Short mmCIF file of C-alpha atoms and ligand atoms in Angstrom, two decimals:
data_model
loop_
_atom_site.label_atom_id
_atom_site.label_comp_id
_atom_site.label_asym_id
_atom_site.label_seq_id
_atom_site.Cartn_x
_atom_site.Cartn_y
_atom_site.Cartn_z
CA MET A 1 109.92 107.87 104.71
CA LEU A 2 108.09 105.15 103.30
CA THR A 3 107.26 101.27 103.84
CA GLY A 4 105.60 98.78 101.54
CA GLU A 5 104.81 99.55 97.74
CA LYS A 6 107.26 101.96 96.76
CA ILE A 7 107.62 105.06 94.59
CA ILE A 8 107.62 108.49 95.58
CA ASP A 9 104.74 108.11 93.62
CA GLU A 10 103.21 106.11 96.08
CA LYS A 11 100.36 108.79 96.62
CA ARG A 12 99.54 107.94 92.47
CA GLN A 13 98.91 103.97 93.22
CA GLY A 14 96.45 102.85 91.06
CA GLU A 15 95.65 106.98 89.90
CA ALA A 16 93.38 107.80 87.66
CA ILE A 17 94.79 109.79 84.61
CA ILE A 18 93.32 112.41 82.17
CA VAL A 19 94.86 111.89 78.40
CA ASN A 20 93.94 115.47 75.85
CA THR A 21 92.37 114.38 73.05
CA PRO A 22 91.23 115.99 70.23
CA ILE A 23 87.68 117.24 70.23
CA THR A 24 87.13 114.41 67.41
CA ALA A 25 87.16 111.38 69.99
CA LYS A 26 85.18 109.01 69.88
CA ARG A 27 86.14 106.02 72.49
CA LYS A 28 86.80 106.50 76.29
CA LEU A 29 89.99 105.25 77.82
CA TYR A 30 90.42 104.62 81.35
CA LEU A 31 94.04 104.42 82.40
CA GLU A 32 95.77 103.35 85.74
CA SER A 33 98.45 103.32 86.99
CA TYR A 34 100.92 101.10 89.16
CA GLY A 35 104.78 100.77 90.38
CA CYS A 36 108.16 102.28 90.13
CA GLN A 37 108.50 106.12 88.56
CA MET A 38 109.23 104.02 85.43
CA ASN A 39 106.13 102.87 84.83
CA PHE A 40 104.14 106.49 85.21
CA SER A 41 106.36 107.66 83.09
CA ASP A 42 105.68 104.76 80.57
CA SER A 43 102.08 105.84 80.85
CA GLU A 44 102.86 109.06 79.22
CA ILE A 45 103.93 107.66 77.09
CA VAL A 46 101.16 105.77 76.29
CA ALA A 47 98.76 108.52 76.82
CA SER A 48 100.69 110.06 73.97
CA ILE A 49 100.14 107.18 71.48
CA LEU A 50 96.79 106.22 72.04
CA ALA A 51 96.23 110.30 71.83
CA LYS A 52 96.91 110.60 68.36
CA GLU A 53 94.32 107.31 67.43
CA GLY A 54 91.63 110.25 68.85
CA PHE A 55 90.96 108.44 72.62
CA GLU A 56 89.21 110.29 74.98
CA SER A 57 90.18 110.45 78.66
CA THR A 58 87.63 109.30 81.30
CA ARG A 59 88.41 109.41 85.63
CA ASP A 60 85.04 107.24 85.36
CA TYR A 61 85.44 103.58 84.81
CA PHE A 62 82.03 103.04 84.60
CA SER A 63 81.13 105.41 80.99
CA SER A 64 84.92 103.64 79.71
CA ASP A 65 85.23 101.88 76.44
CA LEU A 66 88.74 101.14 77.14
CA ILE A 67 90.51 100.28 80.77
CA LEU A 68 94.11 99.86 80.97
CA LEU A 69 95.84 98.83 83.97
CA ASN A 70 99.95 99.77 83.72
CA THR A 71 101.00 96.85 86.19
CA CYS A 72 104.07 96.01 89.07
CA SER A 73 105.29 92.50 89.39
CA ILE A 74 108.07 93.64 92.64
CA ARG A 75 106.33 92.18 94.86
CA GLU A 76 103.72 89.31 94.93
CA LYS A 77 101.19 92.12 97.30
CA ALA A 78 101.75 94.38 93.61
CA GLU A 79 100.52 91.90 91.26
CA LEU A 80 97.19 90.96 93.97
CA THR A 81 95.85 94.60 93.89
CA VAL A 82 96.58 94.74 90.45
CA ARG A 83 94.05 91.07 90.01
CA ASN A 84 91.37 92.49 92.91
CA ARG A 85 90.98 95.67 90.07
CA LEU A 86 90.66 93.31 87.05
CA ARG A 87 88.34 90.99 88.89
CA SER A 88 86.34 94.61 89.86
CA PHE A 89 86.78 95.44 86.10
CA ASN A 90 85.18 92.19 84.85
CA GLU A 91 82.06 93.22 87.06
CA LEU A 92 81.45 95.66 84.82
CA LYS A 93 82.44 94.20 81.68
CA LYS A 94 78.92 91.93 82.12
CA LYS A 95 77.31 94.85 82.66
CA ASN A 96 78.91 95.84 79.23
CA PRO A 97 79.81 93.20 76.70
CA ASN A 98 81.89 96.18 74.44
CA LEU A 99 83.97 97.10 77.00
CA LEU A 100 87.49 96.07 76.58
CA ILE A 101 90.04 95.63 79.91
CA GLY A 102 94.29 95.76 79.41
CA VAL A 103 96.73 95.36 81.01
CA LEU A 104 100.15 96.88 80.48
CA GLY A 105 103.60 97.05 81.59
CA CYS A 106 105.31 94.08 83.84
CA MET A 107 102.72 92.20 84.89
CA ALA A 108 101.35 91.99 81.63
CA GLU A 109 105.35 90.67 80.85
CA ARG A 110 105.78 87.87 83.21
CA MET A 111 102.25 86.42 82.75
CA LYS A 112 102.07 86.84 79.41
CA GLU A 113 99.44 84.71 77.73
CA SER A 114 97.71 83.34 80.72
CA LEU A 115 96.53 86.08 81.74
CA LEU A 116 93.87 85.93 78.41
CA GLU A 117 93.89 82.33 78.70
CA GLN A 118 93.68 80.76 82.02
CA GLU A 119 92.40 83.39 83.97
CA LYS A 120 90.30 85.02 81.54
CA LEU A 121 90.98 88.53 83.09
CA VAL A 122 91.67 90.41 80.20
CA ASP A 123 91.12 90.88 76.10
CA LEU A 124 93.86 92.55 75.94
CA VAL A 125 97.90 92.21 76.87
CA VAL A 126 100.99 94.25 76.09
CA GLY A 127 104.11 94.74 77.26
CA PRO A 128 106.68 98.01 78.33
CA ASP A 129 108.52 97.80 74.81
CA ALA A 130 105.05 97.45 72.61
CA TYR A 131 103.81 100.54 73.48
CA ARG A 132 103.70 101.24 69.62
CA ASP A 133 101.71 98.28 68.70
CA LEU A 134 98.63 99.59 71.12
CA PRO A 135 96.89 101.31 67.98
CA SER A 136 96.84 98.27 65.80
CA LEU A 137 96.55 95.49 69.19
CA ILE A 138 93.57 97.54 70.00
CA GLN A 139 91.99 97.18 66.62
CA LYS A 140 92.47 93.71 66.71
CA VAL A 141 90.42 93.18 70.35
CA GLU A 142 87.51 95.74 68.23
CA GLY A 143 87.90 93.66 65.79
CA GLY A 144 87.19 90.48 67.99
CA GLN A 145 89.88 88.87 68.50
CA LYS A 146 92.26 88.61 72.05
CA SER A 147 95.54 89.97 71.54
CA VAL A 148 98.87 90.23 72.88
CA ASN A 149 102.50 91.94 71.95
CA VAL A 150 104.88 90.61 74.87
CA LEU A 151 108.64 91.46 72.01
CA LEU A 152 111.20 92.83 74.53
CA SER A 153 113.31 95.16 71.82
CA ARG A 154 116.77 95.72 72.06
CA GLU A 155 116.52 99.06 71.13
CA GLU A 156 113.47 100.18 72.17
CA THR A 157 113.56 103.98 73.99
CA TYR A 158 110.27 105.85 72.57
CA ALA A 159 112.68 108.47 72.37
CA ASP A 160 110.54 110.30 69.51
CA ILE A 161 107.53 110.24 71.34
CA SER A 162 107.25 113.48 73.41
CA PRO A 163 104.98 112.40 76.45
CA VAL A 164 101.40 113.93 77.41
CA ARG A 165 102.60 114.84 80.91
CA LEU A 166 99.94 113.27 83.40
CA GLY A 167 98.27 113.87 86.83
CA ASP A 168 100.45 117.03 85.92
CA ASN A 169 101.36 119.73 88.34
CA GLY A 170 103.76 121.55 86.17
CA VAL A 171 106.78 122.01 87.60
CA SER A 172 108.24 118.27 87.41
CA ALA A 173 108.42 116.59 84.89
CA PHE A 174 110.58 112.52 84.25
CA ILE A 175 112.73 111.87 81.38
CA SER A 176 112.76 108.50 80.77
CA ILE A 177 116.97 107.87 80.39
CA MET A 178 117.36 104.20 79.46
CA ARG A 179 115.23 101.24 79.99
CA GLY A 180 115.81 98.11 81.11
CA CYS A 181 118.17 96.07 83.31
CA ASP A 182 121.25 94.15 82.47
CA ASN A 183 121.99 93.69 86.25
CA MET A 184 121.18 90.32 87.75
CA CYS A 185 120.09 90.77 91.43
CA SER A 186 118.81 87.80 93.05
CA PHE A 187 115.55 88.87 94.45
CA CYS A 188 114.68 90.76 91.06
CA VAL A 189 111.83 90.17 88.61
CA VAL A 190 112.79 93.31 86.67
CA PRO A 191 115.23 91.82 84.03
CA PHE A 192 112.98 90.22 82.97
CA THR A 193 109.77 91.85 82.65
CA ARG A 194 111.67 94.99 80.99
CA GLY A 195 114.92 93.47 79.23
CA ARG A 196 117.76 94.25 78.73
CA GLU A 197 119.31 97.33 79.19
CA ARG A 198 119.70 100.48 76.68
CA SER A 199 120.84 104.11 76.39
CA ARG A 200 118.64 106.61 74.70
CA ASN A 201 120.48 108.89 72.46
CA PRO A 202 121.85 112.21 75.04
CA LEU A 203 120.45 114.80 72.18
CA SER A 204 117.19 113.40 72.52
CA ILE A 205 117.35 113.71 76.13
CA VAL A 206 118.65 116.94 76.12
CA ALA A 207 115.47 118.82 73.61
CA GLU A 208 113.16 116.76 75.68
CA ALA A 209 114.99 119.00 78.58
CA LYS A 210 114.90 122.28 76.59
CA ASP A 211 111.01 121.43 75.30
CA LEU A 212 109.74 121.37 78.87
CA VAL A 213 111.86 124.45 79.74
CA ASN A 214 109.69 126.22 76.82
CA LYS A 215 106.53 124.80 79.10
CA GLY A 216 107.36 126.28 82.09
CA TYR A 217 108.75 123.05 84.18
CA LYS A 218 111.43 123.92 86.59
CA GLU A 219 112.33 120.24 87.45
CA VAL A 220 113.30 116.78 85.92
CA THR A 221 113.96 113.46 86.95
CA LEU A 222 116.06 111.40 85.13
CA LEU A 223 114.74 107.88 85.05
CA GLY A 224 116.56 104.60 84.55
CA GLN A 225 117.03 100.91 86.75
CA ASN A 226 120.64 101.87 86.57
CA VAL A 227 121.03 105.11 85.79
CA ASP A 228 125.06 105.06 86.62
CA SER A 229 125.52 102.77 83.56
CA TYR A 230 123.91 105.24 81.17
CA ARG A 231 125.97 104.74 77.69
CA TRP A 232 125.47 106.46 74.88
CA ASN A 233 128.66 105.25 72.09
CA ILE A 234 128.70 107.11 68.75
CA SER A 235 130.03 104.61 67.69
CA LYS A 236 127.70 101.51 68.33
CA LYS A 237 123.86 103.17 67.31
CA GLY A 238 126.25 105.81 64.34
CA ASP A 239 123.46 108.47 64.25
CA ILE A 240 124.55 111.03 66.39
CA GLN A 241 125.36 113.83 64.46
CA ASP A 242 126.67 116.16 66.89
CA ALA A 243 130.72 115.29 66.87
CA THR A 244 131.31 117.57 70.64
CA ILE A 245 129.36 114.49 72.13
CA PRO A 246 131.02 110.78 70.63
CA THR A 247 130.71 108.99 73.47
CA THR A 248 128.51 110.01 76.52
CA ASN A 249 128.62 108.69 80.31
CA PHE A 250 126.02 109.34 82.91
CA ALA A 251 128.41 111.60 84.11
CA GLN A 252 128.17 113.72 81.27
CA LEU A 253 124.66 113.41 80.46
CA LEU A 254 123.49 115.46 84.44
CA GLU A 255 125.89 118.35 83.22
CA LEU A 256 124.17 118.18 79.57
CA VAL A 257 120.79 118.43 80.72
CA ALA A 258 122.48 120.37 84.16
CA GLU A 259 123.79 123.44 81.48
CA VAL A 260 120.08 123.46 79.51
CA SER A 261 119.35 126.51 82.22
CA PRO A 262 120.32 127.21 85.50
CA GLU A 263 116.36 127.44 86.75
CA LEU A 264 115.94 124.30 85.90
CA ARG A 265 116.24 121.30 88.58
CA ILE A 266 117.64 118.10 88.29
CA ARG A 267 117.34 115.10 90.24
CA PHE A 268 117.75 111.08 89.57
CA SER A 269 117.39 107.64 90.10
CA THR A 270 117.99 104.78 90.89
CA SER A 271 122.22 104.91 91.70
CA HIS A 272 123.50 101.75 91.85
CA PRO A 273 126.12 101.29 94.90
CA LYS A 274 128.36 99.16 92.55
CA ASP A 275 128.73 102.01 89.33
CA MET A 276 128.10 105.13 91.28
CA THR A 277 130.98 107.05 90.40
CA ASP A 278 133.26 109.66 92.29
CA ASP A 279 132.51 111.63 88.47
CA VAL A 280 128.62 111.61 89.21
CA ILE A 281 129.36 112.82 92.43
CA ARG A 282 131.73 116.03 90.96
CA SER A 283 129.02 116.42 88.07
CA MET A 284 126.81 117.12 91.01
CA ALA A 285 128.59 119.19 93.32
CA LYS A 286 129.86 121.40 89.80
CA HIS A 287 126.03 122.65 89.26
CA LYS A 288 123.93 124.49 91.40
CA ASN A 289 121.19 123.24 89.90
CA ILE A 290 122.07 118.97 90.20
CA CYS A 291 119.61 118.45 93.32
CA ASN A 292 122.12 117.64 96.63
CA TYR A 293 120.07 114.19 97.11
CA ILE A 294 120.81 110.25 95.83
CA HIS A 295 119.03 107.76 96.37
CA LEU A 296 121.64 104.35 96.77
CA PRO A 297 119.69 100.89 97.49
CA VAL A 298 121.47 99.40 99.57
CA GLN A 299 119.29 96.16 100.34
CA SER A 300 121.14 95.06 103.29
CA GLY A 301 124.11 95.41 105.71
CA ASN A 302 126.15 92.09 105.41
CA SER A 303 128.05 91.20 103.06
CA ASP A 304 127.49 87.73 103.43
CA VAL A 305 124.01 88.50 102.27
CA LEU A 306 124.44 91.05 99.22
CA LYS A 307 126.54 87.90 97.64
CA ARG A 308 123.52 85.59 98.08
CA MET A 309 121.20 88.85 96.36
CA ASN A 310 123.92 88.77 93.60
CA ARG A 311 124.63 92.94 94.15
CA GLY A 312 127.72 93.26 93.47
CA TYR A 313 129.63 95.17 96.26
CA THR A 314 130.28 94.61 99.87
CA ARG A 315 129.14 96.49 102.97
CA GLU A 316 132.93 98.36 102.90
CA TRP A 317 132.23 99.18 99.29
CA TYR A 318 128.54 100.69 99.92
CA MET A 319 130.06 102.12 103.01
CA ASP A 320 133.20 104.24 101.34
CA ARG A 321 129.91 105.36 98.17
CA ILE A 322 128.85 106.97 100.88
CA LYS A 323 132.10 108.42 102.56
CA SER A 324 132.97 109.81 99.11
CA ILE A 325 128.77 111.54 98.34
CA ARG A 326 129.42 113.53 102.09
CA ASN A 327 133.48 114.02 101.33
CA ILE A 328 132.72 115.65 98.15
CA ILE A 329 129.26 116.86 98.96
CA PRO A 330 128.95 117.38 102.44
CA ASP A 331 125.14 118.46 102.48
CA CYS A 332 123.96 115.85 100.58
CA ALA A 333 121.05 113.63 101.87
CA ILE A 334 121.32 110.23 100.74
CA SER A 335 117.43 108.06 101.04
CA THR A 336 117.92 103.71 100.75
CA ASP A 337 116.00 100.96 99.88
CA ILE A 338 116.12 97.35 102.31
CA ILE A 339 115.14 94.30 102.03
CA THR A 340 114.19 92.27 105.45
CA GLY A 341 113.97 88.24 105.57
CA PHE A 342 115.91 88.04 102.59
CA CYS A 343 116.77 83.85 102.02
CA ASP A 344 118.65 82.63 105.21
CA GLU A 345 119.10 86.10 106.62
CA THR A 346 120.44 84.68 110.23
CA ASP A 347 120.10 87.14 112.65
CA PHE A 348 123.55 88.70 112.69
CA GLU A 349 123.37 89.41 108.84
CA HIS A 350 120.28 91.46 109.75
CA GLN A 351 121.63 93.51 112.81
CA GLU A 352 124.30 94.13 110.69
CA THR A 353 121.84 95.92 108.46
CA LEU A 354 120.68 97.56 111.62
CA SER A 355 124.15 98.62 112.47
CA LEU A 356 124.29 100.53 108.71
CA MET A 357 121.78 102.26 109.63
CA GLN A 358 122.54 103.87 112.44
CA TRP A 359 126.01 104.45 110.44
CA ALA A 360 124.41 105.82 107.29
CA GLU A 361 121.56 107.88 109.29
CA PHE A 362 119.96 107.58 105.89
CA ASP A 363 117.71 110.97 105.21
CA TYR A 364 114.69 108.43 103.91
CA ALA A 365 114.32 104.91 103.07
CA TYR A 366 112.26 102.36 100.95
CA MET A 367 111.49 99.78 103.26
CA PHE A 368 110.03 96.24 102.47
CA PHE A 369 110.05 92.49 103.80
CA TYR A 370 111.48 90.04 101.32
CA SER A 371 109.03 88.05 98.57
CA GLU A 372 110.19 85.29 95.92
CA ARG A 373 109.46 86.32 92.78
CA PRO A 374 109.03 83.39 90.09
CA LYS A 375 111.61 82.82 87.29
CA THR A 376 114.26 84.17 89.67
CA LEU A 377 118.11 83.89 90.19
CA ALA A 378 117.02 83.25 94.31
CA GLN A 379 114.19 81.26 93.66
CA ARG A 380 115.59 78.84 91.68
CA LYS A 381 119.10 78.48 94.05
CA TYR A 382 117.80 79.72 97.67
CA GLU A 383 114.93 78.11 99.71
CA ASP A 384 112.91 80.93 100.85
CA ASN A 385 113.66 79.77 104.48
CA VAL A 386 113.00 83.02 106.96
CA PRO A 387 109.46 82.59 108.13
CA LEU A 388 106.75 86.10 107.38
CA ILE A 389 106.28 86.64 111.00
CA THR A 390 110.59 86.66 111.53
CA LYS A 391 110.66 89.00 107.86
CA LYS A 392 107.88 91.06 109.33
CA GLN A 393 109.27 91.61 112.96
CA ARG A 394 113.08 92.61 111.28
CA LEU A 395 110.76 95.13 109.29
CA GLN A 396 109.57 96.58 111.97
CA ASP A 397 113.57 96.83 113.26
CA VAL A 398 114.41 98.85 110.82
CA ILE A 399 111.36 101.14 109.97
CA LYS A 400 111.68 101.58 113.90
CA ILE A 401 116.04 102.64 113.12
CA GLN A 402 114.84 105.16 110.47
CA GLN A 403 112.07 106.92 111.89
CA LYS A 404 115.11 107.93 114.75
CA ASN A 405 117.47 108.38 111.43
CA SER A 406 114.28 110.97 109.79
CA LEU A 407 113.69 112.86 112.21
CA SER A 408 117.23 113.55 113.55
CA CYS A 409 118.02 114.82 110.29
CA ASN A 410 114.96 117.17 109.95
CA GLN A 411 115.70 118.51 113.18
CA LYS A 412 118.96 119.61 111.98
CA SER A 413 118.03 121.48 109.85
CA ILE A 414 115.59 123.52 112.60
CA GLY A 415 116.89 127.53 111.78
CA LYS A 416 118.46 126.86 108.41
CA THR A 417 117.55 128.42 105.32
CA TYR A 418 116.47 126.44 102.34
CA GLU A 419 115.44 127.22 98.35
CA VAL A 420 111.96 125.57 97.67
CA LEU A 421 111.01 125.40 94.34
CA ILE A 422 106.53 125.78 95.23
CA GLU A 423 105.40 122.18 94.06
CA GLY A 424 101.46 123.15 95.15
CA PHE A 425 98.98 123.46 97.99
CA SER A 426 99.75 121.22 101.12
CA LYS A 427 97.95 117.86 102.00
CA LYS A 428 96.57 119.41 105.16
CA SER A 429 95.34 122.77 104.28
CA LYS A 430 94.54 125.04 101.37
CA GLU A 431 96.39 128.14 103.24
CA MET A 432 99.63 126.50 103.35
CA LEU A 433 102.09 125.50 99.79
CA CYS A 434 104.76 122.82 100.16
CA GLY A 435 107.57 122.22 98.26
CA ARG A 436 111.48 120.33 98.22
CA THR A 437 114.56 122.03 99.26
CA THR A 438 117.22 120.30 97.16
CA LYS A 439 117.77 117.60 99.70
CA ASN A 440 114.51 116.23 98.85
CA ALA A 441 112.87 117.36 102.15
CA MET A 442 109.63 118.14 101.74
CA VAL A 443 108.28 121.69 103.25
CA VAL A 444 105.65 123.80 104.31
CA PHE A 445 105.27 127.31 104.94
CA PRO A 446 102.00 129.32 105.15
CA LYS A 447 101.03 130.89 100.96
CA LYS A 448 100.99 134.37 100.80
CA ASP A 449 100.59 135.35 97.29
CA LEU A 450 102.78 132.83 95.66
CA GLN A 451 102.60 130.33 93.02
CA PRO A 452 104.10 126.90 91.86
CA GLY A 453 107.24 127.30 89.99
CA GLN A 454 108.75 129.83 92.19
CA TYR A 455 111.19 128.73 93.80
CA VAL A 456 111.48 130.65 97.74
CA ASN A 457 114.08 131.10 100.68
CA VAL A 458 112.59 129.14 103.60
CA LEU A 459 113.01 129.53 107.20
CA ILE A 460 113.05 125.87 108.57
CA GLU A 461 111.09 126.99 112.55
CA SER A 462 109.45 123.09 113.29
CA CYS A 463 109.46 119.43 111.75
CA THR A 464 107.65 116.63 111.80
CA VAL A 465 109.18 112.56 111.01
CA GLY A 466 108.22 113.53 107.47
CA THR A 467 108.10 117.28 106.75
CA LEU A 468 109.65 120.46 107.71
CA ILE A 469 107.95 123.30 108.57
CA GLY A 470 109.02 127.31 107.98
CA LYS A 471 108.06 130.77 106.81
CA VAL A 472 109.22 132.06 103.39
CA ILE A 473 112.31 134.86 103.61
CA ASP A 474 112.91 137.61 101.72
N1 SAH B 501 116.35 99.80 90.38
C1 SAH B 501 116.54 99.60 91.65
C2 SAH B 501 115.13 98.66 92.35
C3 SAH B 501 113.80 99.10 91.92
S1 SAH B 501 113.01 97.91 92.51
C4 SAH B 501 117.50 99.28 92.21
O1 SAH B 501 118.86 98.60 91.90
O2 SAH B 501 118.38 99.38 93.48
C5 SAH B 501 113.00 98.56 94.11
C6 SAH B 501 113.18 98.43 95.03
O3 SAH B 501 111.82 97.33 95.30
C7 SAH B 501 114.73 97.35 95.51
O4 SAH B 501 115.63 97.98 95.69
C8 SAH B 501 114.09 96.44 96.33
O5 SAH B 501 114.56 96.49 97.61
C9 SAH B 501 112.72 96.36 96.59
N2 SAH B 501 112.85 94.84 95.87
C10 SAH B 501 112.79 94.68 94.30
N3 SAH B 501 112.08 92.90 94.70
C11 SAH B 501 111.84 92.68 95.81
C12 SAH B 501 111.19 91.56 96.24
N4 SAH B 501 111.88 90.20 95.25
N5 SAH B 501 111.23 91.40 97.80
C13 SAH B 501 110.89 92.54 98.07
N6 SAH B 501 111.42 93.71 97.61
C14 SAH B 501 111.31 93.77 96.55
FE1 SF4 B 502 116.22 94.91 89.62
FE2 SF4 B 502 119.12 94.69 90.64
FE3 SF4 B 502 118.15 95.69 88.16
FE4 SF4 B 502 117.41 97.21 90.09
S1 SF4 B 502 120.03 97.26 89.21
S2 SF4 B 502 115.92 96.46 88.65
S3 SF4 B 502 117.05 95.65 91.83
S4 SF4 B 502 117.95 93.89 88.41
FE1 F3S B 503 107.34 97.02 89.35
FE2 F3S B 503 108.23 96.93 86.49
FE3 F3S B 503 108.86 98.72 87.94
S1 F3S B 503 108.24 95.32 88.61
S2 F3S B 503 108.85 98.79 90.18
S3 F3S B 503 107.02 98.86 87.34
S4 F3S B 503 110.28 98.01 86.64
#
């Protein structure tokens, strides 16, 4: 269970990454990533593009020639963090005038030229669909000009670029299956920063999964803002040669990837309650290597709030989706996202969120208080009128219930045995390893002579709110 800035990569926020580069490299790159898994996945594309240009990476920004921040705009706090970081990097520039600083990602797209002109914080501004242009933009900057490319594309999926795997445990990897978002949830900045939704050729997705298997990876997470609306249509895009898959939806894509290897675990994020079909759940049930875990953000438990949020479903519809999951896969973990204090939210509406949480018993939740974002539907249409103190109090109510739910979900696992994919050492001790169950629960256990990437059966003996503790059995 996490609060504050999303996501599973929370521990990786702002992390410096290393790019594999040719020995002839001359310039040094320091690249830091913020935000969601999509952004981390994009950084792997950027790393690949720049490695080909001979950039040698460094974890030491003092010695770098180019600093790039891949940024997030989802909440005001995410942008404040980046601004502070940019200010401190600008101090370095005073000592080293040749240092170039660039902003990539969602904040680049949202702020555009103003980051260069008004705030004078950076030399380079590049939006999420313009990374192929990075080499020439950098050249332009090196020639003394500031440069910006924030054009959004209806086609770009970077399908042909082989990502450089970063922050890498050699076990799990991201595969981006689509980009952008066509849902206009009224609170959300993503449609403005990431542009129109487009799906990636399924053959290139399957090829990337096969390549990862050949390199020894054991788990892939298929990424999209709304994976359930994944659709590849042969007649529209025409360049698929394999006539056995004329149109592919998400349920079919899941099966195609699952068939790559029974040893490869498949995860995916994010599902949307209005679009998640029973076919997707059935595909999961059919393949043992598709993990029994669905992230299904509810945002609010009240139908009027959901309407104002423009989410396209009601409380009852959401509950029906949960019932379907539990019916088809009885032991499936479900997590969610919740926003407290959205515009006009009454105490009754908040209580409905709490009662839904009690009913659904989510395994995990990512919980936030509402942060108004410029240009969104909510900003134009509604007043951000729930006082901050109330938003925060409601967030505390939500966190309290989730802690209870997470603990009770974990307690139910005690005495059971789960197959665990080993990811590495536990955070607390080099004598312990950690890994995840199919339900995405983190398990720690004594290391013996085991290695990351191995599957082991672990008997769960005890737990905390966030972790299962057990021992490997034969
Ligand atoms: N595509 C995903 C969500 C991406 S953003 C989906 O539709 O579920 C991740 C989460 O950030 C959202 O689910 C929401 O809970 C939260 N979020 C988005 N905009 C927000 C805002 N303006 N204020 C607070 N939280 C927000
Ligand atoms: Fe934002 Fe809604 Fe799209 Fe998710 S589905 S990225 S919340 S607009
Ligand atoms: Fe943030 Fe952009 Fe992801 S706004 S959450 S980095 S899509």
